[in-house]
Structure formats: C-alpha cells, structure tokens
mmCIF file of C-alpha atoms in Angstrom:
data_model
loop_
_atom_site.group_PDB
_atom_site.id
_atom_site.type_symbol
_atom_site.label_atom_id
_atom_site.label_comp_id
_atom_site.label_asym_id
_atom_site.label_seq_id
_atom_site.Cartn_x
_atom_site.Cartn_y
_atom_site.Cartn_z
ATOM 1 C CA UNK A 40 -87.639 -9.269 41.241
ATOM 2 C CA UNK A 41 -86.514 -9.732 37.258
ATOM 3 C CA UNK A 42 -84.877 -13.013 36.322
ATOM 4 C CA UNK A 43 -81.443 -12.559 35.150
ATOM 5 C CA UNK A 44 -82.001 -13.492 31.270
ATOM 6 C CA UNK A 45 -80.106 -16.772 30.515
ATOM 7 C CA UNK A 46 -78.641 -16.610 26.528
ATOM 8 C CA UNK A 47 -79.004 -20.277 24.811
ATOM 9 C CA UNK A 48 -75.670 -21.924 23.971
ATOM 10 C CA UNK A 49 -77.183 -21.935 20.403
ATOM 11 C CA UNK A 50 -77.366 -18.207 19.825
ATOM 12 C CA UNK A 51 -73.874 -17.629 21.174
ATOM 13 C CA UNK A 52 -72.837 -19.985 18.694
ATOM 14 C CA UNK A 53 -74.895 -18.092 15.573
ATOM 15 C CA UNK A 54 -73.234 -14.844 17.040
ATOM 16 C CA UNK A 55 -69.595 -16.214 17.227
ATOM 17 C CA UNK A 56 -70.412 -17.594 13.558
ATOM 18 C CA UNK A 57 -71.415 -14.446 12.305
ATOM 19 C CA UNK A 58 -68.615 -12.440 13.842
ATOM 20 C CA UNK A 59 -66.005 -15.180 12.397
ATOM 21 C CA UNK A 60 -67.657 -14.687 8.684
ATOM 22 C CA UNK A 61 -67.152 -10.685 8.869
ATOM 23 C CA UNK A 62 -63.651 -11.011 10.362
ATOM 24 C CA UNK A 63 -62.869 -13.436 7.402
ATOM 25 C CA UNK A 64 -64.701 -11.208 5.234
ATOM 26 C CA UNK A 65 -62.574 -8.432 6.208
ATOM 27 C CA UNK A 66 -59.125 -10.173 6.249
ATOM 28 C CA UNK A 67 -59.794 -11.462 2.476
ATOM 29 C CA UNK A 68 -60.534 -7.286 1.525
ATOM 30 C CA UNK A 69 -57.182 -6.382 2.850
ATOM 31 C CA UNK A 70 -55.189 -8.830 1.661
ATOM 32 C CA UNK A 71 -56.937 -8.268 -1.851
ATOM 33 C CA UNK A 72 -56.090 -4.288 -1.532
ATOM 34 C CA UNK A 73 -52.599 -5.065 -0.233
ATOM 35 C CA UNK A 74 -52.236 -7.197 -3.579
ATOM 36 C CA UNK A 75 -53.465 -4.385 -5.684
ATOM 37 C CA UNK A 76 -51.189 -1.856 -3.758
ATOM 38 C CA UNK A 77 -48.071 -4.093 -3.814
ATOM 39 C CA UNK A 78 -48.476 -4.872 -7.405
ATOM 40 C CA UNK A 79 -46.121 -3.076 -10.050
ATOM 41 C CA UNK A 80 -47.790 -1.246 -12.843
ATOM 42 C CA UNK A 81 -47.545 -3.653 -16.079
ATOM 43 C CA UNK A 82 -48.308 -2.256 -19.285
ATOM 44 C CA UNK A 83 -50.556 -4.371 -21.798
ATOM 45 C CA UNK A 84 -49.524 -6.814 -23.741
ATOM 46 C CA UNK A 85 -52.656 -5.877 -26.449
ATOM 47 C CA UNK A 86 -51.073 -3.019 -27.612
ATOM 48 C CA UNK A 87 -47.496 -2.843 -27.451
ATOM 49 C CA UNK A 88 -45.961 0.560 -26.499
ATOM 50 C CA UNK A 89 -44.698 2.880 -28.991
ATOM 51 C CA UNK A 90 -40.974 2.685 -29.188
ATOM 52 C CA UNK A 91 -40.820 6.523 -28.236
ATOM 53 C CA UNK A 92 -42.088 5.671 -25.243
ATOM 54 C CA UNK A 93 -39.647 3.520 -23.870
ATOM 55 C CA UNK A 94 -36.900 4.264 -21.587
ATOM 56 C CA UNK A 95 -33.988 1.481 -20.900
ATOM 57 C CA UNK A 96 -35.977 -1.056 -22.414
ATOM 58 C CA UNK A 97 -39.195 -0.319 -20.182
ATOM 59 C CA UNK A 98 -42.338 2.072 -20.752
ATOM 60 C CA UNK A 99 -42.009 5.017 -19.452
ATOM 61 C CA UNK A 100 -45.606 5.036 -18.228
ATOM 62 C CA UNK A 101 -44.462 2.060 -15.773
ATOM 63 C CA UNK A 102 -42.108 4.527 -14.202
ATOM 64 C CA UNK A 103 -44.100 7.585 -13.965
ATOM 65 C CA UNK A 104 -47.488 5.252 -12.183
ATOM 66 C CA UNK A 105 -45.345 3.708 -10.065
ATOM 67 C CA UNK A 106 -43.419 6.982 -9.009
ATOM 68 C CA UNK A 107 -47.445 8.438 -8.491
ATOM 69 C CA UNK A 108 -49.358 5.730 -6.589
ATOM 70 C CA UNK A 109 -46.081 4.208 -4.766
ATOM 71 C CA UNK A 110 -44.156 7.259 -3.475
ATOM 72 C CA UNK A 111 -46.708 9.809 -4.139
ATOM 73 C CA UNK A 112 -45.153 12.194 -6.333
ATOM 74 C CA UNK A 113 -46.549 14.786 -8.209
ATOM 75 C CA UNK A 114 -46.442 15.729 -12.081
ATOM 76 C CA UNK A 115 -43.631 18.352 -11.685
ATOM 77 C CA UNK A 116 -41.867 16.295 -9.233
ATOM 78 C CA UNK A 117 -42.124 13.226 -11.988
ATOM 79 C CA UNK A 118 -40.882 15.538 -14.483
ATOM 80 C CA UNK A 119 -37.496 16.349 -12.679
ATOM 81 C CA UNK A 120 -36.984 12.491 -12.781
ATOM 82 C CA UNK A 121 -38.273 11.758 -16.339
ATOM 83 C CA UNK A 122 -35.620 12.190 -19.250
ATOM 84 C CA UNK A 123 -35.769 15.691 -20.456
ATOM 85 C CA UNK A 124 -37.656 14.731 -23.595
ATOM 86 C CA UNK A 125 -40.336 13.121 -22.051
ATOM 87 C CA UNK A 126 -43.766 15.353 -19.681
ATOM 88 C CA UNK A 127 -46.150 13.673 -18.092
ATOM 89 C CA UNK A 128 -49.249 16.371 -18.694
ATOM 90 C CA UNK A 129 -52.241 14.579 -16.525
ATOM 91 C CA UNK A 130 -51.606 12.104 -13.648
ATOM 92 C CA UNK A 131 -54.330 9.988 -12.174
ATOM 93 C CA UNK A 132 -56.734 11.845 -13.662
ATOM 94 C CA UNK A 133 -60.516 10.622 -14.944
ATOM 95 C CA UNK A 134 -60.116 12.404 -18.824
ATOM 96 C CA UNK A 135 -63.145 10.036 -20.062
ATOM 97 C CA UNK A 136 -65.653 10.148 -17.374
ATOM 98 C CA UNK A 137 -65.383 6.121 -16.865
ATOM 99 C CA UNK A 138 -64.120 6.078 -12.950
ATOM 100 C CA UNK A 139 -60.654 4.678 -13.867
ATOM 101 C CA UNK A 140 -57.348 6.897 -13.564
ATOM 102 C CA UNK A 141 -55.799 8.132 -16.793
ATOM 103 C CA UNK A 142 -52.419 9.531 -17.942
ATOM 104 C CA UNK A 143 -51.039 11.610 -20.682
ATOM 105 C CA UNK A 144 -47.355 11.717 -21.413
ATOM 106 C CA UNK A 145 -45.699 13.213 -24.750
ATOM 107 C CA UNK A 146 -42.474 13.053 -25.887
ATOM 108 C CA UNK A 147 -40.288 15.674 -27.685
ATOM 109 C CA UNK A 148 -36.856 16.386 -28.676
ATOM 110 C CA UNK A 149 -34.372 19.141 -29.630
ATOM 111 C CA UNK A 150 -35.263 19.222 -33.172
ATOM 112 C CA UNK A 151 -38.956 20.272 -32.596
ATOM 113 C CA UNK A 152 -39.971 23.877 -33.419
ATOM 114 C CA UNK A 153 -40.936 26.224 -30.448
ATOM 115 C CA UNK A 154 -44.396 27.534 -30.394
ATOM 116 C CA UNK A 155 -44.952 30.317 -32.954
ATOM 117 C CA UNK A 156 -46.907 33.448 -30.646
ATOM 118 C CA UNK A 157 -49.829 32.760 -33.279
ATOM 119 C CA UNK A 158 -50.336 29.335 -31.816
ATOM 120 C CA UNK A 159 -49.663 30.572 -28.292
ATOM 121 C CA UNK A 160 -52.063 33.310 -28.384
ATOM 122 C CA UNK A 161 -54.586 30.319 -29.933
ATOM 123 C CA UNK A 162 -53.702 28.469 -26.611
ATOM 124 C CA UNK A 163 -51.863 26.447 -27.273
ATOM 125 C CA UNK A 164 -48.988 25.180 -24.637
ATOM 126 C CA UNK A 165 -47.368 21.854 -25.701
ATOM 127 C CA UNK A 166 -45.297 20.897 -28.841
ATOM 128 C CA UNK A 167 -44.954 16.601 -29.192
ATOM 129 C CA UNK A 168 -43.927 14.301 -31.505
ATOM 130 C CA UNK A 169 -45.555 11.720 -29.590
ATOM 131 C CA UNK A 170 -48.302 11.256 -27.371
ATOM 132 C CA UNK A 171 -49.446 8.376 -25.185
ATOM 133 C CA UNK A 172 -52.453 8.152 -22.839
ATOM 134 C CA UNK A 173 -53.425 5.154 -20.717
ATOM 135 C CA UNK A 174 -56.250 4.189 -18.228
ATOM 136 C CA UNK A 175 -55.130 2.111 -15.487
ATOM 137 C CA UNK A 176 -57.164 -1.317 -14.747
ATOM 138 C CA UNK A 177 -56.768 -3.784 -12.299
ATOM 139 C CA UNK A 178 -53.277 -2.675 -12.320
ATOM 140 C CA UNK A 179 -52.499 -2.762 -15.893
ATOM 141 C CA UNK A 180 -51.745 0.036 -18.009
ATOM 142 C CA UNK A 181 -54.068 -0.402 -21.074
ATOM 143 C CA UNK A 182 -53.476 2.453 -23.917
ATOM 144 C CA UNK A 183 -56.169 3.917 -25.354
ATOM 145 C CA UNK A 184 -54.873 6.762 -27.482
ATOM 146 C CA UNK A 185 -51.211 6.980 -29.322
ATOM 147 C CA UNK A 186 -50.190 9.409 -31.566
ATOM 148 C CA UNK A 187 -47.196 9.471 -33.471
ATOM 149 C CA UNK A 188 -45.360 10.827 -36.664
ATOM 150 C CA UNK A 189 -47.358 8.710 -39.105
ATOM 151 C CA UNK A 190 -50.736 8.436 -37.483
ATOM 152 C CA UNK A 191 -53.455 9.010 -34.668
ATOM 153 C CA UNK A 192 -54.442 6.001 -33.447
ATOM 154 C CA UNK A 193 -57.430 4.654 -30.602
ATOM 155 C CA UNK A 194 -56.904 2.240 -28.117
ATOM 156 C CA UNK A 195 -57.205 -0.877 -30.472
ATOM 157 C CA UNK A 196 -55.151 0.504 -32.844
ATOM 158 C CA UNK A 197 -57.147 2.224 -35.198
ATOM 159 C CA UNK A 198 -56.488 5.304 -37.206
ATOM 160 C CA UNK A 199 -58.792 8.001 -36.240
ATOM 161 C CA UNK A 200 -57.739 10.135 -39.495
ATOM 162 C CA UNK A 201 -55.690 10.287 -42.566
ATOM 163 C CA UNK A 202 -53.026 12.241 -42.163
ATOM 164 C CA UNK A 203 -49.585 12.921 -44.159
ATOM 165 C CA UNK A 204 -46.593 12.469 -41.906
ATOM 166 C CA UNK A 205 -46.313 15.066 -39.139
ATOM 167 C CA UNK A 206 -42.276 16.119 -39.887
ATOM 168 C CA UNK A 207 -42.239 18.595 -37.517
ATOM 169 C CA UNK A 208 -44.294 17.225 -34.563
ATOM 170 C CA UNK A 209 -47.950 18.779 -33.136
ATOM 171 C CA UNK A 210 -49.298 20.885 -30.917
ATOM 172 C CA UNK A 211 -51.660 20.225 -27.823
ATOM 173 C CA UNK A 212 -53.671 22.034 -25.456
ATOM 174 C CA UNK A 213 -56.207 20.313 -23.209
ATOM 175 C CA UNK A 214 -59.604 21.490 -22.655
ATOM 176 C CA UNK A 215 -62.362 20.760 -20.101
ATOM 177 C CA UNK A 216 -65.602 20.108 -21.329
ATOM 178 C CA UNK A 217 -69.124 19.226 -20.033
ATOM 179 C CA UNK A 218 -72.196 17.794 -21.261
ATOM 180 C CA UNK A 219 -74.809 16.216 -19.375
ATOM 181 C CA UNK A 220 -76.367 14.405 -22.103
ATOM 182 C CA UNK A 221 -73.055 12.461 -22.645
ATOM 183 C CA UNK A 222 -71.086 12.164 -19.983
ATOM 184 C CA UNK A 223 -71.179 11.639 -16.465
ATOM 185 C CA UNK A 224 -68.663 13.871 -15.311
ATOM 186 C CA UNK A 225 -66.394 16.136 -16.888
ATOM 187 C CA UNK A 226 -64.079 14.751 -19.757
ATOM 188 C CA UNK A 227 -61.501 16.637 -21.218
ATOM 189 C CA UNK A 228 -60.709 17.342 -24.923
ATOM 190 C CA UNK A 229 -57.207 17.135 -26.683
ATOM 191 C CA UNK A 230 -57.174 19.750 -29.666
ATOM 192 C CA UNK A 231 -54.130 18.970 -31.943
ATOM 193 C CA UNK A 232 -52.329 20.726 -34.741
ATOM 194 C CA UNK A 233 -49.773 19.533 -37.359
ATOM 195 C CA UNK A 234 -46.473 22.080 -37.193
ATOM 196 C CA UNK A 235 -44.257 23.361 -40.151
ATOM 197 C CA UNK A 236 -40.776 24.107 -39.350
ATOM 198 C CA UNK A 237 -41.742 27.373 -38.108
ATOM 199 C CA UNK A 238 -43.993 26.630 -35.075
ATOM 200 C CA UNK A 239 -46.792 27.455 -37.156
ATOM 201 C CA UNK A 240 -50.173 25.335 -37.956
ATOM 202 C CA UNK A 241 -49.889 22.940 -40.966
ATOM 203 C CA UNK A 242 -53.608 21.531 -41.194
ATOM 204 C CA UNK A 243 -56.604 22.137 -39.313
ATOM 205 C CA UNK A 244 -57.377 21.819 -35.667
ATOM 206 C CA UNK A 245 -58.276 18.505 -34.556
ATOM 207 C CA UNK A 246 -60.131 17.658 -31.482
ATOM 208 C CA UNK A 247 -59.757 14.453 -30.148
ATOM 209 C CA UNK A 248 -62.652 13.479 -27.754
ATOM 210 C CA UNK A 249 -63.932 10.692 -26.192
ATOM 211 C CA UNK A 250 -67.356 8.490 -27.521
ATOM 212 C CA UNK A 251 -68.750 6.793 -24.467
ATOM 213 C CA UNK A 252 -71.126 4.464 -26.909
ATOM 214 C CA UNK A 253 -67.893 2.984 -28.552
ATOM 215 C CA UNK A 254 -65.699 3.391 -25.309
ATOM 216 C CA UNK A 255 -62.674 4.599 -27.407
ATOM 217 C CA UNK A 256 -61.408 7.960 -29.101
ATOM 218 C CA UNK A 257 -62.685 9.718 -32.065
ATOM 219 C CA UNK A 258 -61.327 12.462 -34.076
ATOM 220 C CA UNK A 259 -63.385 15.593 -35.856
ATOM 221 C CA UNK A 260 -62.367 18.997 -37.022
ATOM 222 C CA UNK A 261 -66.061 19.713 -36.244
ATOM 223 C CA UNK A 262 -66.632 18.981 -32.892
ATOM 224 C CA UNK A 263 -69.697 20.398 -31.282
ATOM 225 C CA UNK A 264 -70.797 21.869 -35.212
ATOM 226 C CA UNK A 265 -74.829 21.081 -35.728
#
C-alpha cells in the first residue's frame, strides 16, 4: 500500500509566500490602473494651449478626452456637445505610429470661406483657422502640432515654415500613409493649404508628416519627391 505523502510545514509556507507576493502584485496593478482611469485629462504645462482653443477658461481638448475615455463617446457624438466652431477630426487615434493615442481638433468660425469645388474635387474636406493635435501620456495632454494664423508650429514650439499670415484660414484633408522603412504602423499625413477669400488655394500644398528620428513634425511641399 502507498504512503499518504506528508507536505513539510516549510513548503506550505514558500507556497503561501508566493501566493501573498502575486496577490500583492496584483492589488498594486489595479489600484495603479484605477489611478490612471480616475485621473482627469490635464493638458501640459510645456506648451501652453493656443487661446483658440480654449473654452470657459479650459482647453477644449480636456473636454473632448474626458467625454472619449470617461463616458465613451464618439467623434460625432463629441461634436454635438462641442461649441459649433470647434470639430474634433481624429479621437484616440495612433497618427504617428508611437503606441500613444492622438487627437486632432480645429477650430473655425463664420467668417471663414467655404470650400471652393476646385479644392473639393482636390480632396479636400476641412476649412480651419486653427488646428491642435495632442498625444496623450501618462494622462497628460502634451501638444505636438499647433497651427494658427501666423504660423505652423511642432510640439516644442518651433516653426516648421515661413509663412505670411493665413487671413482667411486653411484647408485640411488627412491621408493614410505607409512605409515600412519608417514607420511601424500606419501614420497619417495632414496636407494643408493657405485660402483667399474665395475658398481657393493661396500657396502651395503642404504636407505635414511625422519624423520618427526627431520624434516631432516636419513640413515639405515635397514629400515623397527623390
């Protein structure tokens, strides 16, 4: 007849150890998620946010991340709630290829031209005055592209171009674009436009891309030329 196997007080003890470490273990992950998830989007303090972008004396890109991850709206549903000169164009999305969730607002108002059918038929779909896009860290809302009446500008506030003043606002339409040699995923590609009072292009296409080497944005009017 087999002996009943007798387990040593001192391996019940290792076991019990090692089962109170990955409970622990565990605990300390949720309560470090439930601290990211109960945390309110903060923008940066690096780079202040342009004063377009602010809506009763708070950025509007506090709002519209908080209205995403917190009671899981979508873009049009954050549009009904935005101010009607404000559009929130990409929401949570990865436009650089880094793993971190992006956004793209612009902002607009009454006086900006419509779309001329020339520009539509280009592709064109959005006329701005100005444009914001952020990539969410740790919780806070770090900008790394503004664009405004006066100037194009990266994440740490550098102008990508010299431009005269854009009067009459731009216009925007976002492309997809792949390449394996550069980035990991998908990015996508901003190509912008300076408007005349007509709705029509006032300087060359711009596209407005993203250089993984420098981590921040670049500007050419020759993108992908040899």
């Amino acid at each position: 007849m087999m002996k009943k196997k007798k387990h040593r007080p001192g391996s019940i003890v290792v076991r019990l150890g090692a089962l109170m470490v990955i409970l622990a273990a565990a605990y300390f992950a949720v309560v470090l998620l439930m601290g990211e998830t109960d945390t309110e989007p903060v923008h940066s303090d690096t780079y202040p946010p342009l004063p377009a972008m602010m809506h009763h004396d708070r950025p509007v890109i506090e709002s519209i991340v908080q209205w995403h991850r917190y009671d899981n709206l979508d873009a049009g549903e954050i549009n009904e709630r935005l101010p009607d000169s404000f559009r929130v164009l990409l929401l949570g999305v990865d436009i650089n290829a880094n793993g971190a969730d992006d956004y793209l607002l612009i902002q607009s108002d009454t006086d900006l031209p419509g779309l001329h059918q020339v520009l539509r038929d280009a592709g064109y779909v959005h006329a701005f005055r100005n444009l914001a896009a952020y990539e969410r860290r740790n919780g806070i809302l770090h900008p790394i592209l503004h664009i405004d009446r006066e100037a194009i500008r990266d994440g740490y506030g550098r102008q990508l171009i010299d431009q005269v003043p854009a009067r009459d606002g731009y216009a925007l339409v976002i492309e997809p674009y792949e390449n394996d040699a550069l980035y990991d995923a998908p990015v996508k590609l901003l190509e912008i436009v300076m408007l005349n009072e007509h709705g029509r292009e006032a300087s060359d296409d711009i596209i407005i891309y993203w250089d993984p080497a420098e981590s921040a944005f670049k500007a050419t009017n020759t993108f992908g030329a040899p």
